[in-house]
Every structure is written in structure tokens, then in C-alpha cells.
Amino acid sequence: MKRLLLILILTLNFQSWTKADDISDFEIEGLSIGDSLLSIANEKQIISSKSNVNYKSDKFVIYRIDELIDLKIYEYATVAIKKNDKNYIINNIAGSISYKHLTDCLNLRDEIQKEVENIFKFVETAETEFKSKRDPTGKSKIYAIRNYLKPYPSEEAISIHCYDMSEDTNIPKSLKVSVRNNEYGKFLINDAY
């Protein structure tokens, strides 16, 4: 029942963005690429919400928006802000929900993908499986769908991932929906790890 309710909520939220033609039209918990975190919190609150999980490179800083607002759909949500950006402009936003069984996550991922395809026109969609860089044992896998909004070399994308993390990592299994601008996408590929 909880899963059905989540699908219904996600579907209704996606339908409100009919005929979106720009990455900033995609919202997660009411926030979009290009928005300022200052619209929901003051600087002191933002600084206190800095995530303790960040990348090797510090070009971008991750903040937990679930510490700044009450989430309606996701259990956990983050944004990426360029280091030293005093306007706290969002370059990436992601929402996650936990799951127990990979098949449930893959089914929900595919349902969300269908809804996203009804709203956006993508230049390319790629479905991949790969090992998580956060698991040194190599046991954890990520099942990803990435939807690119502009032609290569742009890395602007809407992604839906199932993180099937090994018990050894103590990282929860989760479905993650994220949207990123080109600059953040290039950072993930070239600098993050």
C-alpha cells in the first residue's frame, strides 16, 4: 500500500510539469536546478545542514535539504552547491527512498522512468549497471537510467538509480531520483572521485 501511495504521489507531481522543456522545470521537493537554498533557509541553517558525505574533490558541497524542510515524497534529499557560492545556487538535487528488495526498486524505477518520458523529450537515454565506488569490496551495484536533455558533450541529466548496496557497507539500499546541470555532471565524471 505504501508503495502504491508513493507511485501515485510521484505520478501526480510529474503530471504537474506537463510539456517541460528545461532542466529547471524538474522539481524535487519543490526545488529545482538554479534555485537558491536561501529561498528556504538562512545561511546559518544551510551551513548546519552540510552533509558528512562529500566527494574527494571539494569543488561542490553537499547539503541535506531534509534538515531544512519537511519532505513530502522522499525520505532523504540533498543538493550540491559550488564551494564558496554565497548565493547557494543548486547544481544538483536528489531525493531518495529506501527499499528492501531489488525487484521492487527496479519496478518503481521503471514506472518513474515512464512518467518522466511523458514529460520531457530526451536526446539520449542510457540504462547501465555498474559497481558502486563507495564499496571497496565491489559487491554493491547500481542500476541506473540516465536521461540526457542536450546532446553530447553536455552532461545535463535526469537520473533514476537503484543502489543495491552490500550489507558490508552499512549504506541503505535506495532508489534515487536526481537532476543535475552540465557543470555538476562533468564534475562527477572528472573530479568527484
PDB file of C-alpha atoms in Angstrom:
ATOM      1  CA  MET A   1       0.000   0.000   0.000  1.00  0.00           C
ATOM      2  CA  LYS A   2       2.815   2.413   0.894  1.00  0.00           C
ATOM      3  CA  ARG A   3       4.452   1.698  -2.494  1.00  0.00           C
ATOM      4  CA  LEU A   4       1.192   2.367  -4.351  1.00  0.00           C
ATOM      5  CA  LEU A   5       0.766   5.656  -2.491  1.00  0.00           C
ATOM      6  CA  LEU A   6       4.321   6.683  -3.390  1.00  0.00           C
ATOM      7  CA  ILE A   7       3.758   5.909  -7.082  1.00  0.00           C
ATOM      8  CA  LEU A   8       0.548   7.927  -7.016  1.00  0.00           C
ATOM      9  CA  ILE A   9       2.274  10.907  -5.375  1.00  0.00           C
ATOM     10  CA  LEU A  10       5.195  10.764  -7.801  1.00  0.00           C
ATOM     11  CA  THR A  11       2.852  10.459 -10.789  1.00  0.00           C
ATOM     12  CA  LEU A  12       0.747  13.429  -9.708  1.00  0.00           C
ATOM     13  CA  ASN A  13       3.860  15.538  -9.156  1.00  0.00           C
ATOM     14  CA  PHE A  14       5.267  14.646 -12.571  1.00  0.00           C
ATOM     15  CA  GLN A  15       1.951  15.426 -14.265  1.00  0.00           C
ATOM     16  CA  SER A  16       2.058  18.974 -12.942  1.00  0.00           C
ATOM     17  CA  TRP A  17       5.085  19.654 -15.147  1.00  0.00           C
ATOM     18  CA  THR A  18       3.416  18.899 -18.456  1.00  0.00           C
ATOM     19  CA  LYS A  19       5.471  19.807 -21.510  1.00  0.00           C
ATOM     20  CA  ALA A  20       8.572  20.809 -19.551  1.00  0.00           C
ATOM     21  CA  ASP A  21      11.387  21.837 -21.855  1.00  0.00           C
ATOM     22  CA  ASP A  22      14.153  22.867 -19.477  1.00  0.00           C
ATOM     23  CA  ILE A  23      16.042  21.065 -16.702  1.00  0.00           C
ATOM     24  CA  SER A  24      14.958  23.747 -14.236  1.00  0.00           C
ATOM     25  CA  ASP A  25      11.334  22.650 -14.822  1.00  0.00           C
ATOM     26  CA  PHE A  26      12.031  19.418 -12.918  1.00  0.00           C
ATOM     27  CA  GLU A  27      11.340  19.730  -9.187  1.00  0.00           C
ATOM     28  CA  ILE A  28      12.255  17.548  -6.255  1.00  0.00           C
ATOM     29  CA  GLU A  29      10.511  18.536  -3.029  1.00  0.00           C
ATOM     30  CA  GLY A  30       9.698  21.936  -4.560  1.00  0.00           C
ATOM     31  CA  LEU A  31      13.302  22.775  -5.520  1.00  0.00           C
ATOM     32  CA  SER A  32      14.898  22.983  -8.973  1.00  0.00           C
ATOM     33  CA  ILE A  33      18.274  23.457 -10.602  1.00  0.00           C
ATOM     34  CA  GLY A  34      19.147  27.162 -10.423  1.00  0.00           C
ATOM     35  CA  ASP A  35      17.131  27.841  -7.257  1.00  0.00           C
ATOM     36  CA  SER A  36      18.852  29.272  -4.199  1.00  0.00           C
ATOM     37  CA  LEU A  37      18.781  27.422  -0.888  1.00  0.00           C
ATOM     38  CA  LEU A  38      18.363  30.865   0.656  1.00  0.00           C
ATOM     39  CA  SER A  39      14.731  30.668  -0.512  1.00  0.00           C
ATOM     40  CA  ILE A  40      14.051  28.015   2.166  1.00  0.00           C
ATOM     41  CA  ALA A  41      16.624  28.702   4.901  1.00  0.00           C
ATOM     42  CA  ASN A  42      19.088  31.258   6.185  1.00  0.00           C
ATOM     43  CA  GLU A  43      22.845  30.849   5.778  1.00  0.00           C
ATOM     44  CA  LYS A  44      23.387  29.556   9.321  1.00  0.00           C
ATOM     45  CA  GLN A  45      20.767  26.822   8.793  1.00  0.00           C
ATOM     46  CA  ILE A  46      22.269  25.919   5.416  1.00  0.00           C
ATOM     47  CA  ILE A  47      25.778  25.615   6.827  1.00  0.00           C
ATOM     48  CA  SER A  48      24.496  23.390   9.641  1.00  0.00           C
ATOM     49  CA  SER A  49      22.882  21.060   7.061  1.00  0.00           C
ATOM     50  CA  LYS A  50      26.187  20.260   5.335  1.00  0.00           C
ATOM     51  CA  SER A  51      26.345  16.529   4.713  1.00  0.00           C
ATOM     52  CA  ASN A  52      29.093  14.461   6.257  1.00  0.00           C
ATOM     53  CA  VAL A  53      29.216  12.520   2.956  1.00  0.00           C
ATOM     54  CA  ASN A  54      31.090  14.519   0.338  1.00  0.00           C
ATOM     55  CA  TYR A  55      33.407  13.832  -2.583  1.00  0.00           C
ATOM     56  CA  LYS A  56      37.192  13.557  -2.724  1.00  0.00           C
ATOM     57  CA  SER A  57      37.223  16.873  -4.589  1.00  0.00           C
ATOM     58  CA  ASP A  58      35.659  19.779  -2.705  1.00  0.00           C
ATOM     59  CA  LYS A  59      34.559  21.761  -5.770  1.00  0.00           C
ATOM     60  CA  PHE A  60      30.942  21.080  -4.734  1.00  0.00           C
ATOM     61  CA  VAL A  61      29.471  20.763  -1.254  1.00  0.00           C
ATOM     62  CA  ILE A  62      26.518  18.504  -0.444  1.00  0.00           C
ATOM     63  CA  TYR A  63      23.753  19.811   1.831  1.00  0.00           C
ATOM     64  CA  ARG A  64      20.888  17.787   3.303  1.00  0.00           C
ATOM     65  CA  ILE A  65      17.634  19.560   2.497  1.00  0.00           C
ATOM     66  CA  ASP A  66      15.749  17.071   4.665  1.00  0.00           C
ATOM     67  CA  GLU A  67      17.280  19.007   7.573  1.00  0.00           C
ATOM     68  CA  LEU A  68      15.884  22.290   6.194  1.00  0.00           C
ATOM     69  CA  ILE A  69      12.335  21.366   5.116  1.00  0.00           C
ATOM     70  CA  ASP A  70       9.772  18.654   5.811  1.00  0.00           C
ATOM     71  CA  LEU A  71       9.968  16.221   2.904  1.00  0.00           C
ATOM     72  CA  LYS A  72       6.678  15.187   1.312  1.00  0.00           C
ATOM     73  CA  ILE A  73       7.784  12.377  -1.025  1.00  0.00           C
ATOM     74  CA  TYR A  74      11.333  11.325  -0.276  1.00  0.00           C
ATOM     75  CA  GLU A  75      12.916  10.022   2.934  1.00  0.00           C
ATOM     76  CA  TYR A  76      16.216  11.776   2.282  1.00  0.00           C
ATOM     77  CA  ALA A  77      17.173  14.618  -0.070  1.00  0.00           C
ATOM     78  CA  THR A  78      20.353  16.519  -0.906  1.00  0.00           C
ATOM     79  CA  VAL A  79      21.566  19.347  -3.090  1.00  0.00           C
ATOM     80  CA  ALA A  80      25.028  20.160  -4.452  1.00  0.00           C
ATOM     81  CA  ILE A  81      26.255  23.742  -4.260  1.00  0.00           C
ATOM     82  CA  LYS A  82      29.534  25.096  -5.645  1.00  0.00           C
ATOM     83  CA  LYS A  83      32.082  25.687  -2.909  1.00  0.00           C
ATOM     84  CA  ASN A  84      32.074  29.321  -1.719  1.00  0.00           C
ATOM     85  CA  ASP A  85      28.834  30.179  -3.575  1.00  0.00           C
ATOM     86  CA  LYS A  86      27.265  32.712  -1.196  1.00  0.00           C
ATOM     87  CA  ASN A  87      24.010  32.551  -3.181  1.00  0.00           C
ATOM     88  CA  TYR A  88      23.786  28.771  -2.603  1.00  0.00           C
ATOM     89  CA  ILE A  89      22.598  28.029  -6.160  1.00  0.00           C
ATOM     90  CA  ILE A  90      21.531  24.412  -6.705  1.00  0.00           C
ATOM     91  CA  ASN A  91      23.544  22.482  -9.333  1.00  0.00           C
ATOM     92  CA  ASN A  92      22.212  19.030  -8.436  1.00  0.00           C
ATOM     93  CA  ILE A  93      19.238  17.863  -6.432  1.00  0.00           C
ATOM     94  CA  ALA A  94      18.419  14.298  -5.430  1.00  0.00           C
ATOM     95  CA  GLY A  95      15.718  12.546  -3.468  1.00  0.00           C
ATOM     96  CA  SER A  96      15.951   9.002  -2.127  1.00  0.00           C
ATOM     97  CA  ILE A  97      13.678   6.373  -0.651  1.00  0.00           C
ATOM     98  CA  SER A  98      14.808   3.081   0.860  1.00  0.00           C
ATOM     99  CA  TYR A  99      13.757  -0.365  -0.307  1.00  0.00           C
ATOM    100  CA  LYS A 100      14.250  -3.986   0.758  1.00  0.00           C
ATOM    101  CA  HIS A 101      14.040  -5.973  -2.476  1.00  0.00           C
ATOM    102  CA  LEU A 102      15.864  -5.039  -5.681  1.00  0.00           C
ATOM    103  CA  THR A 103      12.939  -6.152  -7.863  1.00  0.00           C
ATOM    104  CA  ASP A 104      10.662  -3.651  -6.096  1.00  0.00           C
ATOM    105  CA  CYS A 105      13.168  -0.875  -6.728  1.00  0.00           C
ATOM    106  CA  LEU A 106      13.650  -1.789 -10.387  1.00  0.00           C
ATOM    107  CA  ASN A 107       9.879  -1.873 -10.945  1.00  0.00           C
ATOM    108  CA  LEU A 108       9.407   1.520  -9.305  1.00  0.00           C
ATOM    109  CA  ARG A 109      12.396   2.939 -11.213  1.00  0.00           C
ATOM    110  CA  ASP A 110      10.833   1.813 -14.500  1.00  0.00           C
ATOM    111  CA  GLU A 111       7.428   3.305 -13.573  1.00  0.00           C
ATOM    112  CA  ILE A 112       9.046   6.645 -12.709  1.00  0.00           C
ATOM    113  CA  GLN A 113      11.009   6.491 -15.976  1.00  0.00           C
ATOM    114  CA  LYS A 114       7.771   6.137 -17.965  1.00  0.00           C
ATOM    115  CA  GLU A 115       6.323   9.197 -16.229  1.00  0.00           C
ATOM    116  CA  VAL A 116       9.476  11.247 -16.834  1.00  0.00           C
ATOM    117  CA  GLU A 117       9.451  10.242 -20.525  1.00  0.00           C
ATOM    118  CA  ASN A 118       5.880  11.573 -20.773  1.00  0.00           C
ATOM    119  CA  ILE A 119       7.040  14.979 -19.557  1.00  0.00           C
ATOM    120  CA  PHE A 120      10.473  15.544 -21.114  1.00  0.00           C
ATOM    121  CA  LYS A 121      11.949  14.972 -24.535  1.00  0.00           C
ATOM    122  CA  PHE A 122      15.391  13.420 -24.169  1.00  0.00           C
ATOM    123  CA  VAL A 123      18.253  13.449 -26.648  1.00  0.00           C
ATOM    124  CA  GLU A 124      19.542  10.154 -25.264  1.00  0.00           C
ATOM    125  CA  THR A 125      18.600   7.640 -22.572  1.00  0.00           C
ATOM    126  CA  ALA A 126      21.151   5.178 -21.211  1.00  0.00           C
ATOM    127  CA  GLU A 127      20.426   2.208 -18.957  1.00  0.00           C
ATOM    128  CA  THR A 128      23.503   0.792 -17.230  1.00  0.00           C
ATOM    129  CA  GLU A 129      24.690  -1.374 -14.337  1.00  0.00           C
ATOM    130  CA  PHE A 130      27.973  -0.716 -12.551  1.00  0.00           C
ATOM    131  CA  LYS A 131      29.781  -1.276  -9.262  1.00  0.00           C
ATOM    132  CA  SER A 132      29.453   1.409  -6.608  1.00  0.00           C
ATOM    133  CA  LYS A 133      32.633   3.409  -5.997  1.00  0.00           C
ATOM    134  CA  ARG A 134      31.529   3.731  -2.365  1.00  0.00           C
ATOM    135  CA  ASP A 135      32.021  -0.002  -1.783  1.00  0.00           C
ATOM    136  CA  PRO A 136      35.664  -1.109  -1.822  1.00  0.00           C
ATOM    137  CA  THR A 137      34.597  -4.788  -1.833  1.00  0.00           C
ATOM    138  CA  GLY A 138      32.957  -4.378  -5.249  1.00  0.00           C
ATOM    139  CA  LYS A 139      29.809  -6.199  -4.088  1.00  0.00           C
ATOM    140  CA  SER A 140      27.427  -3.235  -4.400  1.00  0.00           C
ATOM    141  CA  LYS A 141      25.799  -2.475  -7.751  1.00  0.00           C
ATOM    142  CA  ILE A 142      23.945   0.499  -9.141  1.00  0.00           C
ATOM    143  CA  TYR A 143      21.188   0.015 -11.713  1.00  0.00           C
ATOM    144  CA  ALA A 144      20.897   3.340 -13.489  1.00  0.00           C
ATOM    145  CA  ILE A 145      18.785   5.087 -16.080  1.00  0.00           C
ATOM    146  CA  ARG A 146      20.171   8.448 -17.226  1.00  0.00           C
ATOM    147  CA  ASN A 147      18.148  10.765 -19.414  1.00  0.00           C
ATOM    148  CA  TYR A 148      20.194  13.408 -21.214  1.00  0.00           C
ATOM    149  CA  LEU A 149      18.415  16.611 -22.183  1.00  0.00           C
ATOM    150  CA  LYS A 150      21.081  18.025 -24.518  1.00  0.00           C
ATOM    151  CA  PRO A 151      23.459  16.405 -26.995  1.00  0.00           C
ATOM    152  CA  TYR A 152      26.942  15.267 -26.012  1.00  0.00           C
ATOM    153  CA  PRO A 153      29.213  16.743 -24.648  1.00  0.00           C
ATOM    154  CA  SER A 154      26.525  18.040 -22.255  1.00  0.00           C
ATOM    155  CA  GLU A 155      26.097  16.011 -19.075  1.00  0.00           C
ATOM    156  CA  GLU A 156      22.799  17.664 -18.080  1.00  0.00           C
ATOM    157  CA  ALA A 157      20.590  14.770 -16.994  1.00  0.00           C
ATOM    158  CA  ILE A 158      17.679  13.382 -15.030  1.00  0.00           C
ATOM    159  CA  SER A 159      18.650  10.063 -13.451  1.00  0.00           C
ATOM    160  CA  ILE A 160      16.828   7.285 -11.666  1.00  0.00           C
ATOM    161  CA  HIS A 161      19.051   4.783  -9.838  1.00  0.00           C
ATOM    162  CA  CYS A 162      18.614   1.709  -7.690  1.00  0.00           C
ATOM    163  CA  TYR A 163      21.530   1.459  -5.261  1.00  0.00           C
ATOM    164  CA  ASP A 164      21.815  -2.229  -4.345  1.00  0.00           C
ATOM    165  CA  MET A 165      24.376  -1.808  -1.582  1.00  0.00           C
ATOM    166  CA  SER A 166      26.093  -4.728   0.108  1.00  0.00           C
ATOM    167  CA  GLU A 167      25.335  -5.386   3.776  1.00  0.00           C
ATOM    168  CA  ASP A 168      29.081  -4.844   4.411  1.00  0.00           C
ATOM    169  CA  THR A 169      28.824  -1.124   3.583  1.00  0.00           C
ATOM    170  CA  ASN A 170      26.149  -0.178   6.137  1.00  0.00           C
ATOM    171  CA  ILE A 171      24.743   2.063   3.375  1.00  0.00           C
ATOM    172  CA  PRO A 172      20.985   1.610   2.922  1.00  0.00           C
ATOM    173  CA  LYS A 173      19.575   0.252  -0.322  1.00  0.00           C
ATOM    174  CA  SER A 174      17.786   3.139  -2.014  1.00  0.00           C
ATOM    175  CA  LEU A 175      16.027   4.408  -5.091  1.00  0.00           C
ATOM    176  CA  LYS A 176      17.360   7.830  -6.032  1.00  0.00           C
ATOM    177  CA  VAL A 177      15.878  10.361  -8.430  1.00  0.00           C
ATOM    178  CA  SER A 178      18.237  13.193  -9.312  1.00  0.00           C
ATOM    179  CA  VAL A 179      18.626  16.079 -11.694  1.00  0.00           C
ATOM    180  CA  ARG A 180      21.917  17.777 -12.489  1.00  0.00           C
ATOM    181  CA  ASN A 181      23.204  20.593 -14.628  1.00  0.00           C
ATOM    182  CA  ASN A 182      26.063  20.194 -17.114  1.00  0.00           C
ATOM    183  CA  GLU A 183      28.742  21.587 -14.793  1.00  0.00           C
ATOM    184  CA  TYR A 184      27.895  19.166 -11.993  1.00  0.00           C
ATOM    185  CA  GLY A 185      27.715  16.256 -14.448  1.00  0.00           C
ATOM    186  CA  LYS A 186      31.238  16.996 -15.709  1.00  0.00           C
ATOM    187  CA  PHE A 187      32.422  17.275 -12.087  1.00  0.00           C
ATOM    188  CA  LEU A 188      31.047  13.778 -11.335  1.00  0.00           C
ATOM    189  CA  ILE A 189      32.874  12.326 -14.329  1.00  0.00           C
ATOM    190  CA  ASN A 190      36.207  14.144 -13.997  1.00  0.00           C
ATOM    191  CA  ASP A 191      36.774  15.262 -10.401  1.00  0.00           C
ATOM    192  CA  ALA A 192      34.414  13.787  -7.816  1.00  0.00           C
ATOM    193  CA  TYR A 193      36.238  10.522  -7.220  1.00  0.00           C
TER     194      TYR A 193
END
